DNA sequence: CAGGATCCGTTTCGATACTG
DNA sequence: CAGTATCGAAACGGATCCTG
């Protein structure tokens, strides 16, 4: 039989978000970004042991995709050359407002976890974002100094 | 009836977003919400013909899930009793800030589509959100008044 | 005809085992 | 520790069928 090939330019653009939904519309990518941004995770092992229980191949795949999209970078821990660490890029850090709004929405409408963080964000959103940005800016530079 | 066999308590909670990632971390749900919020889509047919090309069973499934999560409701078009229309609930409308931040992020970092809308949002985010909220509040009430 | 439900071949995901 | 290989399970897409 003649097999129809799918070259997979399936996601035609034309409306906002069409391109980014590939990365933002994925559970694991979202959770990895959240864990880096909100919990400070940086290593493969930390993500693996995160209690969502991601599989090793899926984790590797998503890290690869996030790198391909320029949202994270990889490098060696400057303090311990054996360890591989991941860092958010500028583009990744810029997702903080998206994550923040998600957390606020979830807190308002779903049963909320970690009310402390939520209250902190609610109290001063701008300051929280600035702090997150600064914290990550330093780490990114450190990681880039390979 | 269809798949009702989903106990799957796989998603343990403990950190913000864990509960909501099920809906926010799904391509199709995200696109449906976007199409309702930004493009004013309301009917099954409109979603189906949206150029992302969703399959009928997938669309029906996602609409069901969005309803189960209380993000949309269904009802008859008050102007045409034969038509089924979907509306954002309050909870759904509250996703506007999340969508807005996503659009801004995508515009800043991916090749941007529909620059007009993006500029509109950038110019006055708060006013855009207020307008969206008001527009939908009216529609929701109209849809519920039947 | 709009709004789905059902069946089925294909693609992707994910749990586990294994490796440098 | 940081991943790859494998392989069954689930999701997807597409056509078709059903119901009001």
Tab-separated table of C-alpha atoms (C1' of nucleotides) in Angstrom:
chain	number	residue	atom	x	y	z
A	1	UNK	CA	0.000	0.000	0.000
A	2	UNK	CA	1.037	3.547	-0.517
A	3	UNK	CA	1.817	4.909	2.878
A	4	UNK	CA	1.106	8.552	3.248
A	5	UNK	CA	3.999	10.291	4.855
A	6	UNK	CA	3.440	12.858	7.523
A	7	UNK	CA	6.255	15.369	7.340
A	8	UNK	CA	4.571	16.800	10.393
A	9	UNK	CA	4.315	20.489	9.700
A	10	UNK	CA	1.029	19.907	11.390
A	11	UNK	CA	1.105	22.987	13.547
A	12	UNK	CA	0.384	25.737	11.135
A	13	UNK	CA	0.651	29.133	12.578
A	14	UNK	CA	-1.564	32.135	12.267
A	15	UNK	CA	-2.717	32.789	15.771
A	16	UNK	CA	-0.848	33.662	18.943
A	17	UNK	CA	0.491	30.704	20.911
A	18	UNK	CA	0.483	28.221	18.090
A	19	UNK	CA	4.219	27.873	18.170
A	20	UNK	CA	4.679	27.865	21.927
A	21	UNK	CA	1.846	25.531	22.779
A	22	UNK	CA	4.161	22.698	21.903
A	23	UNK	CA	6.245	23.404	24.967
A	24	UNK	CA	3.720	25.123	27.249
A	25	UNK	CA	1.043	22.567	26.506
A	26	UNK	CA	3.040	19.686	27.899
A	27	UNK	CA	2.675	18.469	31.462
A	28	UNK	CA	6.248	17.531	32.025
A	29	UNK	CA	7.821	20.582	30.435
A	30	UNK	CA	5.607	22.728	32.590
A	31	UNK	CA	6.522	20.825	35.739
A	32	UNK	CA	10.223	20.955	34.968
A	33	UNK	CA	10.036	24.709	34.483
A	34	UNK	CA	8.032	25.037	37.679
A	35	UNK	CA	10.535	22.964	39.623
A	36	UNK	CA	13.431	25.025	38.362
A	37	UNK	CA	11.699	28.325	38.955
A	38	UNK	CA	9.832	27.718	42.201
A	39	UNK	CA	11.805	24.976	43.853
A	40	UNK	CA	15.290	25.671	42.591
A	41	UNK	CA	15.844	22.259	41.050
A	42	UNK	CA	18.882	22.007	38.844
A	43	UNK	CA	19.921	18.376	38.364
A	44	UNK	CA	18.540	15.339	36.590
A	45	UNK	CA	18.325	13.518	39.879
A	46	UNK	CA	16.252	16.211	41.545
A	47	UNK	CA	13.708	16.137	38.751
A	48	UNK	CA	13.596	12.361	38.837
A	49	UNK	CA	12.890	12.251	42.535
A	50	UNK	CA	10.291	14.955	42.346
A	51	UNK	CA	7.190	13.292	43.633
A	52	UNK	CA	5.441	13.492	40.325
A	53	UNK	CA	7.482	10.473	39.350
A	54	UNK	CA	8.634	11.180	35.818
A	55	UNK	CA	10.216	8.335	33.856
A	56	UNK	CA	13.880	8.607	32.964
A	57	UNK	CA	13.402	8.589	29.220
A	58	UNK	CA	10.631	11.151	29.362
A	59	UNK	CA	12.744	13.409	31.533
A	60	UNK	CA	15.677	13.153	29.154
A	61	UNK	CA	13.384	13.858	26.224
A	62	UNK	CA	11.817	16.931	27.799
A	63	UNK	CA	15.150	18.339	28.874
A	64	UNK	CA	16.303	17.919	25.301
A	65	UNK	CA	13.224	19.665	23.965
A	66	UNK	CA	13.519	22.501	26.451
A	67	UNK	CA	17.110	22.964	25.353
A	68	UNK	CA	16.101	22.866	21.692
A	69	UNK	CA	13.609	25.620	22.430
A	70	UNK	CA	16.261	27.680	24.158
A	71	UNK	CA	14.501	27.662	27.505
A	72	UNK	CA	17.214	25.897	29.457
A	73	UNK	CA	20.899	25.221	29.040
A	74	UNK	CA	23.126	22.525	30.411
A	75	UNK	CA	26.578	22.659	31.859
A	76	UNK	CA	28.845	21.464	34.633
A	77	UNK	CA	28.414	22.559	38.197
A	78	UNK	CA	31.287	25.007	38.788
A	79	UNK	CA	31.513	23.770	42.381
A	80	UNK	CA	31.557	20.097	41.447
A	81	UNK	CA	32.744	19.347	37.934
A	82	UNK	CA	31.237	15.874	37.962
A	83	UNK	CA	27.679	17.117	38.263
A	84	UNK	CA	25.556	18.161	35.318
A	85	UNK	CA	23.269	21.065	36.050
A	86	UNK	CA	20.543	22.738	34.099
A	87	UNK	CA	19.847	26.444	34.079
A	88	UNK	CA	17.057	28.622	32.850
A	89	UNK	CA	18.025	30.930	30.023
A	90	UNK	CA	16.721	34.473	29.731
A	91	UNK	CA	13.896	33.070	27.669
A	92	UNK	CA	13.168	30.554	30.398
A	93	UNK	CA	13.258	33.134	33.149
A	94	UNK	CA	10.789	35.185	31.158
A	95	UNK	CA	8.266	32.440	31.725
A	96	UNK	CA	8.033	33.499	35.371
A	97	UNK	CA	4.957	35.686	34.817
A	98	UNK	CA	3.177	32.785	33.120
A	99	UNK	CA	3.994	30.443	35.985
A	100	UNK	CA	3.012	33.074	38.499
A	101	UNK	CA	-0.404	33.569	36.956
A	102	UNK	CA	-0.889	29.819	36.819
A	103	UNK	CA	-0.099	29.460	40.481
A	104	UNK	CA	-2.452	32.293	41.390
A	105	UNK	CA	-5.215	30.809	39.271
A	106	UNK	CA	-4.718	27.375	40.746
A	107	UNK	CA	-4.695	28.803	44.247
A	108	UNK	CA	-7.938	30.644	43.645
A	109	UNK	CA	-9.833	27.809	42.001
A	110	UNK	CA	-8.299	24.471	42.826
A	111	UNK	CA	-7.457	23.117	46.217
A	112	UNK	CA	-4.299	24.960	46.908
A	113	UNK	CA	-0.952	23.534	47.892
A	114	UNK	CA	1.818	25.463	49.548
A	115	UNK	CA	-0.306	28.431	50.644
A	116	UNK	CA	2.785	30.171	51.937
A	117	UNK	CA	4.240	30.671	48.495
A	118	UNK	CA	0.886	31.695	47.123
A	119	UNK	CA	0.439	34.348	49.766
A	120	UNK	CA	3.917	35.603	49.098
A	121	UNK	CA	3.142	35.989	45.424
A	122	UNK	CA	-0.218	37.570	46.077
A	123	UNK	CA	1.265	40.093	48.438
A	124	UNK	CA	3.627	41.573	45.926
A	125	UNK	CA	3.698	39.985	42.545
A	126	UNK	CA	6.158	42.394	40.995
A	127	UNK	CA	8.641	42.044	43.783
A	128	UNK	CA	8.394	38.273	43.652
A	129	UNK	CA	9.106	38.315	39.933
A	130	UNK	CA	12.042	40.658	40.358
A	131	UNK	CA	13.514	38.432	43.063
A	132	UNK	CA	13.113	35.297	40.969
A	133	UNK	CA	14.713	37.032	38.024
A	134	UNK	CA	17.678	38.219	40.027
A	135	UNK	CA	18.215	34.880	41.695
A	136	UNK	CA	18.287	33.151	38.358
A	137	UNK	CA	20.334	35.755	36.594
A	138	UNK	CA	23.202	35.024	38.936
A	139	UNK	CA	22.902	31.290	38.547
A	140	UNK	CA	22.710	31.479	34.794
A	141	UNK	CA	25.891	33.483	34.585
A	142	UNK	CA	27.629	31.064	36.897
A	143	UNK	CA	26.528	28.126	34.798
A	144	UNK	CA	27.530	29.785	31.577
A	145	UNK	CA	31.053	30.297	32.874
A	146	UNK	CA	32.053	26.807	31.820
B	1	UNK	CA	-20.516	5.708	26.997
B	2	UNK	CA	-16.854	6.194	26.839
B	3	UNK	CA	-13.783	5.760	28.981
B	4	UNK	CA	-14.881	6.047	32.584
B	5	UNK	CA	-12.041	3.976	33.900
B	6	UNK	CA	-9.705	6.685	35.034
B	7	UNK	CA	-9.046	6.510	38.760
B	8	UNK	CA	-5.327	7.023	38.147
B	9	UNK	CA	-4.375	8.808	41.369
B	10	UNK	CA	-0.978	9.201	39.875
B	11	UNK	CA	-0.787	12.912	40.399
B	12	UNK	CA	0.029	13.364	44.006
B	13	UNK	CA	-0.096	16.867	45.204
B	14	UNK	CA	2.192	18.867	47.415
B	15	UNK	CA	3.353	21.705	45.262
B	16	UNK	CA	1.538	24.506	43.451
B	17	UNK	CA	0.142	23.579	40.038
B	18	UNK	CA	0.057	19.866	40.575
B	19	UNK	CA	-3.701	19.732	40.336
B	20	UNK	CA	-4.129	22.174	37.475
B	21	UNK	CA	-1.345	20.899	35.282
B	22	UNK	CA	-3.719	18.232	34.060
B	23	UNK	CA	-5.721	20.852	32.230
B	24	UNK	CA	-3.126	23.592	31.645
B	25	UNK	CA	-0.530	21.104	30.497
B	26	UNK	CA	-2.592	19.846	27.591
B	27	UNK	CA	-2.236	21.220	24.077
B	28	UNK	CA	-5.833	20.908	23.071
B	29	UNK	CA	-7.337	22.254	26.254
B	30	UNK	CA	-5.053	25.232	26.002
B	31	UNK	CA	-5.974	25.856	22.377
B	32	UNK	CA	-9.684	25.560	23.097
B	33	UNK	CA	-9.399	28.086	25.890
B	34	UNK	CA	-7.368	30.362	23.665
B	35	UNK	CA	-9.898	30.126	20.870
B	36	UNK	CA	-12.750	30.949	23.212
B	37	UNK	CA	-10.924	33.805	24.883
B	38	UNK	CA	-9.049	35.405	21.999
B	39	UNK	CA	-11.073	34.423	18.969
B	40	UNK	CA	-14.560	34.231	20.420
B	41	UNK	CA	-15.222	30.656	19.391
B	42	UNK	CA	-18.297	29.110	20.945
B	43	UNK	CA	-19.453	26.077	18.965
B	44	UNK	CA	-18.199	22.571	18.339
B	45	UNK	CA	-18.019	23.294	14.628
B	46	UNK	CA	-15.835	26.348	15.087
B	47	UNK	CA	-13.322	24.428	17.151
B	48	UNK	CA	-13.356	21.581	14.682
B	49	UNK	CA	-12.634	23.851	11.740
B	50	UNK	CA	-9.951	25.739	13.594
B	51	UNK	CA	-6.857	25.241	11.538
B	52	UNK	CA	-5.145	23.190	14.137
B	53	UNK	CA	-7.292	20.326	12.883
B	54	UNK	CA	-8.430	18.548	16.008
B	55	UNK	CA	-10.174	15.179	15.648
B	56	UNK	CA	-13.816	14.941	16.635
B	57	UNK	CA	-13.307	12.441	19.414
B	58	UNK	CA	-10.439	14.407	20.884
B	59	UNK	CA	-12.455	17.605	20.776
B	60	UNK	CA	-15.418	15.971	22.486
B	61	UNK	CA	-13.128	14.526	25.120
B	62	UNK	CA	-11.447	17.836	25.891
B	63	UNK	CA	-14.739	19.706	26.046
B	64	UNK	CA	-15.937	17.102	28.525
B	65	UNK	CA	-12.804	17.484	30.612
B	66	UNK	CA	-13.008	21.269	30.575
B	67	UNK	CA	-16.595	20.998	31.765
B	68	UNK	CA	-15.626	18.506	34.445
B	69	UNK	CA	-13.051	21.014	35.660
B	70	UNK	CA	-15.641	23.781	35.713
B	71	UNK	CA	-13.834	25.902	33.159
B	72	UNK	CA	-16.577	25.903	30.554
B	73	UNK	CA	-20.302	25.233	30.514
B	74	UNK	CA	-22.602	24.155	27.751
B	75	UNK	CA	-26.050	25.345	26.801
B	76	UNK	CA	-28.318	26.346	23.967
B	77	UNK	CA	-27.799	29.460	21.944
B	78	UNK	CA	-30.569	31.825	23.113
B	79	UNK	CA	-30.765	33.212	19.579
B	80	UNK	CA	-30.985	29.810	17.925
B	81	UNK	CA	-32.256	27.022	20.126
B	82	UNK	CA	-30.863	24.324	17.860
B	83	UNK	CA	-27.272	25.340	18.352
B	84	UNK	CA	-25.151	24.159	21.232
B	85	UNK	CA	-22.745	26.768	22.508
B	86	UNK	CA	-19.978	26.656	25.044
B	87	UNK	CA	-19.163	29.432	27.462
B	88	UNK	CA	-16.324	30.193	29.789
B	89	UNK	CA	-17.262	30.117	33.431
B	90	UNK	CA	-15.874	32.566	35.973
B	91	UNK	CA	-13.096	30.085	36.573
B	92	UNK	CA	-12.427	29.962	32.858
B	93	UNK	CA	-12.425	33.725	32.471
B	94	UNK	CA	-9.920	33.902	35.296
B	95	UNK	CA	-7.460	32.145	33.032
B	96	UNK	CA	-7.175	35.323	30.984
B	97	UNK	CA	-4.053	36.541	32.814
B	98	UNK	CA	-2.366	33.201	32.169
B	99	UNK	CA	-3.202	33.318	28.478
B	100	UNK	CA	-2.142	36.943	28.296
B	101	UNK	CA	1.263	36.231	29.755
B	102	UNK	CA	1.663	33.292	27.409
B	103	UNK	CA	0.906	35.462	24.395
B	104	UNK	CA	3.345	38.118	25.563
B	105	UNK	CA	6.039	35.550	26.165
B	106	UNK	CA	5.489	33.933	22.803
B	107	UNK	CA	5.519	37.312	21.105
B	108	UNK	CA	8.800	38.225	22.745
B	109	UNK	CA	10.617	34.975	22.099
B	110	UNK	CA	9.001	33.012	19.299
B	111	UNK	CA	8.197	34.228	15.842
B	112	UNK	CA	5.163	36.291	16.546
B	113	UNK	CA	1.759	35.867	14.989
B	114	UNK	CA	-0.987	38.447	14.993
B	115	UNK	CA	1.204	41.360	16.088
B	116	UNK	CA	-1.853	43.581	16.298
B	117	UNK	CA	-3.309	41.723	19.224
B	118	UNK	CA	0.058	41.528	20.893
B	119	UNK	CA	0.582	45.254	20.641
B	120	UNK	CA	-2.879	45.827	22.013
B	121	UNK	CA	-2.106	43.678	25.026
B	122	UNK	CA	1.303	45.227	25.536
B	123	UNK	CA	-0.081	48.715	25.423
B	124	UNK	CA	-2.441	48.248	28.328
B	125	UNK	CA	-2.558	44.818	29.835
B	126	UNK	CA	-4.985	45.672	32.603
B	127	UNK	CA	-7.441	47.310	30.284
B	128	UNK	CA	-7.295	44.375	27.904
B	129	UNK	CA	-8.050	41.994	30.729
B	130	UNK	CA	-10.920	44.106	31.968
B	131	UNK	CA	-12.401	44.248	28.498
B	132	UNK	CA	-12.119	40.508	28.005
B	133	UNK	CA	-13.707	39.920	31.366
B	134	UNK	CA	-16.613	42.202	30.657
B	135	UNK	CA	-17.207	40.785	27.221
B	136	UNK	CA	-17.337	37.299	28.588
B	137	UNK	CA	-19.330	38.164	31.646
B	138	UNK	CA	-22.132	39.331	29.379
B	139	UNK	CA	-21.980	36.247	27.226
B	140	UNK	CA	-21.910	33.935	30.171
B	141	UNK	CA	-24.965	35.509	31.673
B	142	UNK	CA	-26.744	35.419	28.322
B	143	UNK	CA	-25.929	31.764	27.933
B	144	UNK	CA	-27.044	30.973	31.439
B	145	UNK	CA	-30.324	32.822	30.978
B	146	UNK	CA	-32.079	29.911	29.355
C	1	DC	C1'	-26.729	19.651	9.104
C	2	DA	C1'	-24.601	20.135	14.040
C	3	DG	C1'	-22.832	17.429	17.688
C	4	DG	C1'	-21.051	13.875	18.827
C	5	DA	C1'	-19.868	8.253	19.380
C	6	DT	C1'	-17.334	4.181	17.638
C	7	DC	C1'	-13.968	1.521	15.402
C	8	DC	C1'	-9.214	1.041	13.921
C	9	DG	C1'	-4.328	1.835	12.205
C	10	DT	C1'	-0.494	4.730	13.701
C	11	DT	C1'	2.197	7.526	16.794
C	12	DT	C1'	3.658	8.721	21.211
C	13	DC	C1'	4.180	7.845	26.065
C	14	DG	C1'	5.901	5.702	29.969
C	15	DA	C1'	7.654	1.815	33.308
C	16	DT	C1'	11.384	-0.996	33.605
C	17	DA	C1'	15.897	-2.808	32.530
C	18	DC	C1'	20.091	-1.740	31.236
C	19	DT	C1'	24.650	1.086	30.234
C	20	DG	C1'	28.856	4.546	30.086
D	1	DC	C1'	24.600	9.940	38.240
D	2	DA	C1'	22.799	10.703	33.793
D	3	DG	C1'	21.033	8.985	30.698
D	4	DT	C1'	19.573	4.947	26.390
D	5	DA	C1'	16.875	0.598	24.754
D	6	DT	C1'	12.922	-1.921	24.783
D	7	DC	C1'	8.200	-2.877	24.441
D	8	DG	C1'	3.355	-2.846	26.073
D	9	DA	C1'	-0.240	0.775	26.978
D	10	DA	C1'	-2.435	4.861	26.029
D	11	DA	C1'	-3.351	8.808	23.087
D	12	DC	C1'	-4.102	10.440	18.656
D	13	DG	C1'	-6.156	11.020	13.686
D	14	DG	C1'	-9.309	9.902	10.531
D	15	DA	C1'	-13.119	7.811	8.559
D	16	DT	C1'	-17.535	6.411	9.424
D	17	DC	C1'	-21.778	5.962	11.778
D	18	DC	C1'	-25.483	7.568	14.710
D	19	DT	C1'	-29.064	10.800	16.710
D	20	DG	C1'	-31.935	14.838	17.083
